[in-house]
Amino acid sequence: ISWNDITDFCRKLSQKTGKRVALPTEAQWEYACRAGTKTPFSTGQTISTDQANYNGNSFFSSGHKGAYREKTIAVGSFSPNAFGLYDMHGNVHEWCSDWSGSYANANGVDPEGPRTGTHHVVRGGSWADGNYTCRSAARFMYPEPGPAQNFGFRVVVVAGGGMD
């Protein structure tokens, strides 16, 4: 799915529900993924294919070889993180609202990326990649509208973000 398809979906869902629905910023995505942890994965220093869907032939740090399913799997096939969110690591790369680039206020709370650019950020890794791409802090960029294979999204409903 492309970034343009998703933003169109979010606009239509916002109109239908009367609530502001959007892609998360990178900062929002990483906060949700980390779920209060400071380790490379919300599961700790490493992750296994018993905890996430990624290419188990390629692994990070002290990880071990694992399954390579070669496709997406049903959401919720693994345990949620401490915030109750499923599949923050692996399965599909997830588009974020930010353009790729440096943060103007990198040390601030909920920093936002540049307002314009040529590439959007994806987070979370996918079934086709090693678990190093699934780290909470891993970030990648793709041009708009971007590829469709092994890409997906999750949305946020903005608190107090009613449509005017």
PDB file of C-alpha atoms in Angstrom:
ATOM      1  CA  ILE A   1       0.000   0.000   0.000  1.00  0.00           C
ATOM      2  CA  SER A   2       1.308   3.447  -0.824  1.00  0.00           C
ATOM      3  CA  TRP A   3       1.625   6.473   1.444  1.00  0.00           C
ATOM      4  CA  ASN A   4      -0.826   8.358  -0.798  1.00  0.00           C
ATOM      5  CA  ASP A   5      -3.418   5.566  -0.495  1.00  0.00           C
ATOM      6  CA  ILE A   6      -3.148   5.669   3.278  1.00  0.00           C
ATOM      7  CA  THR A   7      -3.440   9.431   3.626  1.00  0.00           C
ATOM      8  CA  ASP A   8      -6.518   9.295   1.395  1.00  0.00           C
ATOM      9  CA  PHE A   9      -7.953   6.523   3.606  1.00  0.00           C
ATOM     10  CA  CYS A  10      -7.233   8.588   6.753  1.00  0.00           C
ATOM     11  CA  ARG A  11      -8.939  11.658   5.251  1.00  0.00           C
ATOM     12  CA  LYS A  12     -12.059   9.646   4.360  1.00  0.00           C
ATOM     13  CA  LEU A  13     -12.166   7.890   7.742  1.00  0.00           C
ATOM     14  CA  SER A  14     -11.817  11.258   9.488  1.00  0.00           C
ATOM     15  CA  GLN A  15     -14.775  12.614   7.511  1.00  0.00           C
ATOM     16  CA  LYS A  16     -16.857   9.531   8.262  1.00  0.00           C
ATOM     17  CA  THR A  17     -16.122   9.403  12.012  1.00  0.00           C
ATOM     18  CA  GLY A  18     -15.778  13.111  12.775  1.00  0.00           C
ATOM     19  CA  LYS A  19     -12.463  12.341  14.500  1.00  0.00           C
ATOM     20  CA  ARG A  20      -8.973  13.195  13.262  1.00  0.00           C
ATOM     21  CA  VAL A  21      -7.413   9.957  12.001  1.00  0.00           C
ATOM     22  CA  ALA A  22      -3.810  10.070  10.778  1.00  0.00           C
ATOM     23  CA  LEU A  23      -0.594   8.162  10.392  1.00  0.00           C
ATOM     24  CA  PRO A  24       1.551   8.420  13.519  1.00  0.00           C
ATOM     25  CA  THR A  25       4.606  10.635  13.549  1.00  0.00           C
ATOM     26  CA  GLU A  26       7.907   8.781  13.871  1.00  0.00           C
ATOM     27  CA  ALA A  27       8.109   9.831  17.511  1.00  0.00           C
ATOM     28  CA  GLN A  28       4.605   8.544  18.234  1.00  0.00           C
ATOM     29  CA  TRP A  29       5.375   5.282  16.449  1.00  0.00           C
ATOM     30  CA  GLU A  30       8.621   4.714  18.361  1.00  0.00           C
ATOM     31  CA  TYR A  31       7.014   5.570  21.700  1.00  0.00           C
ATOM     32  CA  ALA A  32       4.256   3.030  21.012  1.00  0.00           C
ATOM     33  CA  CYS A  33       6.769   0.417  19.850  1.00  0.00           C
ATOM     34  CA  ARG A  34       9.100   0.808  22.843  1.00  0.00           C
ATOM     35  CA  ALA A  35       6.199   0.546  25.302  1.00  0.00           C
ATOM     36  CA  GLY A  36       8.303   1.998  28.124  1.00  0.00           C
ATOM     37  CA  THR A  37      11.525   0.117  27.317  1.00  0.00           C
ATOM     38  CA  LYS A  38      14.967   1.469  26.438  1.00  0.00           C
ATOM     39  CA  THR A  39      16.262  -1.731  24.810  1.00  0.00           C
ATOM     40  CA  PRO A  40      16.578  -2.383  21.049  1.00  0.00           C
ATOM     41  CA  PHE A  41      13.258  -4.258  21.079  1.00  0.00           C
ATOM     42  CA  SER A  42      10.259  -4.008  23.398  1.00  0.00           C
ATOM     43  CA  THR A  43      11.077  -7.649  24.192  1.00  0.00           C
ATOM     44  CA  GLY A  44      14.596  -6.795  25.413  1.00  0.00           C
ATOM     45  CA  GLN A  45      18.063  -6.904  23.870  1.00  0.00           C
ATOM     46  CA  THR A  46      16.980  -9.216  21.055  1.00  0.00           C
ATOM     47  CA  ILE A  47      13.892 -10.745  19.519  1.00  0.00           C
ATOM     48  CA  SER A  48      13.098 -14.164  18.075  1.00  0.00           C
ATOM     49  CA  THR A  49      10.797 -15.468  15.376  1.00  0.00           C
ATOM     50  CA  ASP A  50       8.635 -16.778  18.237  1.00  0.00           C
ATOM     51  CA  GLN A  51       7.960 -13.091  19.052  1.00  0.00           C
ATOM     52  CA  ALA A  52       7.789 -11.412  15.627  1.00  0.00           C
ATOM     53  CA  ASN A  53       7.531 -12.160  11.918  1.00  0.00           C
ATOM     54  CA  TYR A  54      10.839 -11.392  10.177  1.00  0.00           C
ATOM     55  CA  ASN A  55      13.446 -13.251   8.117  1.00  0.00           C
ATOM     56  CA  GLY A  56      14.901 -15.558  10.745  1.00  0.00           C
ATOM     57  CA  ASN A  57      17.909 -16.317   8.536  1.00  0.00           C
ATOM     58  CA  SER A  58      19.311 -12.880   9.440  1.00  0.00           C
ATOM     59  CA  PHE A  59      19.541 -11.800  13.066  1.00  0.00           C
ATOM     60  CA  PHE A  60      20.857  -9.001  15.280  1.00  0.00           C
ATOM     61  CA  SER A  61      23.136  -9.118  18.307  1.00  0.00           C
ATOM     62  CA  SER A  62      22.826 -12.297  20.355  1.00  0.00           C
ATOM     63  CA  GLY A  63      19.814 -13.556  18.380  1.00  0.00           C
ATOM     64  CA  HIS A  64      19.567 -16.980  16.805  1.00  0.00           C
ATOM     65  CA  LYS A  65      18.448 -18.312  13.442  1.00  0.00           C
ATOM     66  CA  GLY A  66      14.709 -18.816  13.317  1.00  0.00           C
ATOM     67  CA  ALA A  67      11.715 -19.275  11.035  1.00  0.00           C
ATOM     68  CA  TYR A  68      11.386 -17.492   7.711  1.00  0.00           C
ATOM     69  CA  ARG A  69       7.685 -17.465   6.850  1.00  0.00           C
ATOM     70  CA  GLU A  70       8.188 -15.504   3.588  1.00  0.00           C
ATOM     71  CA  LYS A  71       4.863 -13.637   3.918  1.00  0.00           C
ATOM     72  CA  THR A  72       2.739 -11.578   6.259  1.00  0.00           C
ATOM     73  CA  ILE A  73       0.849 -13.398   8.958  1.00  0.00           C
ATOM     74  CA  ALA A  74      -2.336 -12.588  10.871  1.00  0.00           C
ATOM     75  CA  VAL A  75      -2.115  -9.639  13.246  1.00  0.00           C
ATOM     76  CA  GLY A  76      -2.068 -10.847  16.827  1.00  0.00           C
ATOM     77  CA  SER A  77      -0.155 -14.059  16.106  1.00  0.00           C
ATOM     78  CA  PHE A  78       2.335 -13.017  18.791  1.00  0.00           C
ATOM     79  CA  SER A  79       1.923 -11.476  22.237  1.00  0.00           C
ATOM     80  CA  PRO A  80       1.327  -7.710  22.427  1.00  0.00           C
ATOM     81  CA  ASN A  81       3.877  -5.294  23.877  1.00  0.00           C
ATOM     82  CA  ALA A  82       3.406  -3.744  27.334  1.00  0.00           C
ATOM     83  CA  PHE A  83       1.038  -1.131  25.837  1.00  0.00           C
ATOM     84  CA  GLY A  84      -1.160  -3.882  24.372  1.00  0.00           C
ATOM     85  CA  LEU A  85      -0.081  -3.221  20.770  1.00  0.00           C
ATOM     86  CA  TYR A  86       0.508  -6.097  18.376  1.00  0.00           C
ATOM     87  CA  ASP A  87       3.145  -6.518  15.682  1.00  0.00           C
ATOM     88  CA  MET A  88       5.158  -3.367  16.302  1.00  0.00           C
ATOM     89  CA  HIS A  89       8.221  -5.434  15.336  1.00  0.00           C
ATOM     90  CA  GLY A  90       8.126  -7.135  11.931  1.00  0.00           C
ATOM     91  CA  ASN A  91       5.318  -8.365   9.687  1.00  0.00           C
ATOM     92  CA  VAL A  92       5.152  -5.177   7.537  1.00  0.00           C
ATOM     93  CA  HIS A  93       7.036  -1.879   7.364  1.00  0.00           C
ATOM     94  CA  GLU A  94       4.688   0.814   8.675  1.00  0.00           C
ATOM     95  CA  TRP A  95       4.402   4.224   7.079  1.00  0.00           C
ATOM     96  CA  CYS A  96       4.724   7.294   9.324  1.00  0.00           C
ATOM     97  CA  SER A  97       3.471  10.800   8.590  1.00  0.00           C
ATOM     98  CA  ASP A  98       6.945  12.362   8.752  1.00  0.00           C
ATOM     99  CA  TRP A  99       9.133  13.195   5.813  1.00  0.00           C
ATOM    100  CA  SER A 100      12.653  11.837   6.168  1.00  0.00           C
ATOM    101  CA  GLY A 101      15.260  14.202   7.600  1.00  0.00           C
ATOM    102  CA  SER A 102      16.607  15.673  10.788  1.00  0.00           C
ATOM    103  CA  TYR A 103      14.328  16.746  13.592  1.00  0.00           C
ATOM    104  CA  ALA A 104      14.300  20.488  14.247  1.00  0.00           C
ATOM    105  CA  ASN A 105      13.804  19.773  17.969  1.00  0.00           C
ATOM    106  CA  ALA A 106      15.314  16.293  18.367  1.00  0.00           C
ATOM    107  CA  ASN A 107      15.512  16.542  22.161  1.00  0.00           C
ATOM    108  CA  GLY A 108      11.970  17.856  22.570  1.00  0.00           C
ATOM    109  CA  VAL A 109       8.831  15.971  23.458  1.00  0.00           C
ATOM    110  CA  ASP A 110       7.145  14.397  20.411  1.00  0.00           C
ATOM    111  CA  PRO A 111       9.500  15.974  17.818  1.00  0.00           C
ATOM    112  CA  GLU A 112       8.295  16.202  14.241  1.00  0.00           C
ATOM    113  CA  GLY A 113      10.345  15.717  11.114  1.00  0.00           C
ATOM    114  CA  PRO A 114      10.616  18.161   8.215  1.00  0.00           C
ATOM    115  CA  ARG A 115       7.390  19.530   6.728  1.00  0.00           C
ATOM    116  CA  THR A 116       8.426  18.688   3.152  1.00  0.00           C
ATOM    117  CA  GLY A 117      10.680  16.247   1.372  1.00  0.00           C
ATOM    118  CA  THR A 118      10.917  13.489  -1.192  1.00  0.00           C
ATOM    119  CA  HIS A 119      10.924  10.423   1.075  1.00  0.00           C
ATOM    120  CA  HIS A 120       8.596   9.314   3.863  1.00  0.00           C
ATOM    121  CA  VAL A 121       9.683   7.256   6.849  1.00  0.00           C
ATOM    122  CA  VAL A 122       8.729   3.657   7.540  1.00  0.00           C
ATOM    123  CA  ARG A 123       9.326   1.848  10.804  1.00  0.00           C
ATOM    124  CA  GLY A 124       9.035  -1.640  12.285  1.00  0.00           C
ATOM    125  CA  GLY A 125      10.731  -3.926   9.776  1.00  0.00           C
ATOM    126  CA  SER A 126       8.970  -6.623   7.783  1.00  0.00           C
ATOM    127  CA  TRP A 127       8.680 -10.347   7.126  1.00  0.00           C
ATOM    128  CA  ALA A 128      11.295 -10.059   4.349  1.00  0.00           C
ATOM    129  CA  ASP A 129      14.021  -8.396   6.447  1.00  0.00           C
ATOM    130  CA  GLY A 130      16.309  -9.454   9.269  1.00  0.00           C
ATOM    131  CA  ASN A 131      15.391  -8.523  12.809  1.00  0.00           C
ATOM    132  CA  TYR A 132      17.855  -5.595  12.838  1.00  0.00           C
ATOM    133  CA  THR A 133      15.281  -3.694  10.742  1.00  0.00           C
ATOM    134  CA  CYS A 134      12.685  -4.459  13.429  1.00  0.00           C
ATOM    135  CA  ARG A 135      14.505  -2.572  16.210  1.00  0.00           C
ATOM    136  CA  SER A 136      12.443   0.123  17.923  1.00  0.00           C
ATOM    137  CA  ALA A 137      14.824   2.840  16.700  1.00  0.00           C
ATOM    138  CA  ALA A 138      15.363   1.550  13.136  1.00  0.00           C
ATOM    139  CA  ARG A 139      14.135   3.988  10.499  1.00  0.00           C
ATOM    140  CA  PHE A 140      14.050   3.754   6.737  1.00  0.00           C
ATOM    141  CA  MET A 141      12.861   6.077   4.005  1.00  0.00           C
ATOM    142  CA  TYR A 142      11.021   5.540   0.752  1.00  0.00           C
ATOM    143  CA  PRO A 143       9.907   7.921  -1.992  1.00  0.00           C
ATOM    144  CA  GLU A 144       6.312   8.939  -2.316  1.00  0.00           C
ATOM    145  CA  PRO A 145       4.107   7.129  -3.146  1.00  0.00           C
ATOM    146  CA  GLY A 146       6.475   4.270  -2.347  1.00  0.00           C
ATOM    147  CA  PRO A 147       6.427   0.518  -2.787  1.00  0.00           C
ATOM    148  CA  ALA A 148       3.502  -1.682  -1.921  1.00  0.00           C
ATOM    149  CA  GLN A 149       5.108  -5.056  -1.162  1.00  0.00           C
ATOM    150  CA  ASN A 150       5.596  -5.746   2.573  1.00  0.00           C
ATOM    151  CA  PHE A 151       4.360  -2.244   3.527  1.00  0.00           C
ATOM    152  CA  GLY A 152       1.388  -1.450   5.716  1.00  0.00           C
ATOM    153  CA  PHE A 153       0.198   1.036   8.286  1.00  0.00           C
ATOM    154  CA  ARG A 154      -1.548   1.686  11.560  1.00  0.00           C
ATOM    155  CA  VAL A 155      -3.418   4.839  12.389  1.00  0.00           C
ATOM    156  CA  VAL A 156      -3.790   7.083  15.393  1.00  0.00           C
ATOM    157  CA  VAL A 157      -6.935   8.859  16.434  1.00  0.00           C
ATOM    158  CA  VAL A 158      -5.859  12.267  17.662  1.00  0.00           C
ATOM    159  CA  ALA A 159      -7.181  13.054  21.161  1.00  0.00           C
ATOM    160  CA  GLY A 160      -9.376  16.132  21.066  1.00  0.00           C
ATOM    161  CA  GLY A 161      -8.923  16.075  17.296  1.00  0.00           C
ATOM    162  CA  GLY A 162     -12.520  16.430  16.245  1.00  0.00           C
ATOM    163  CA  MET A 163     -13.148  17.583  12.719  1.00  0.00           C
ATOM    164  CA  ASP A 164     -14.364  21.165  12.380  1.00  0.00           C
TER     165      ASP A 164
END
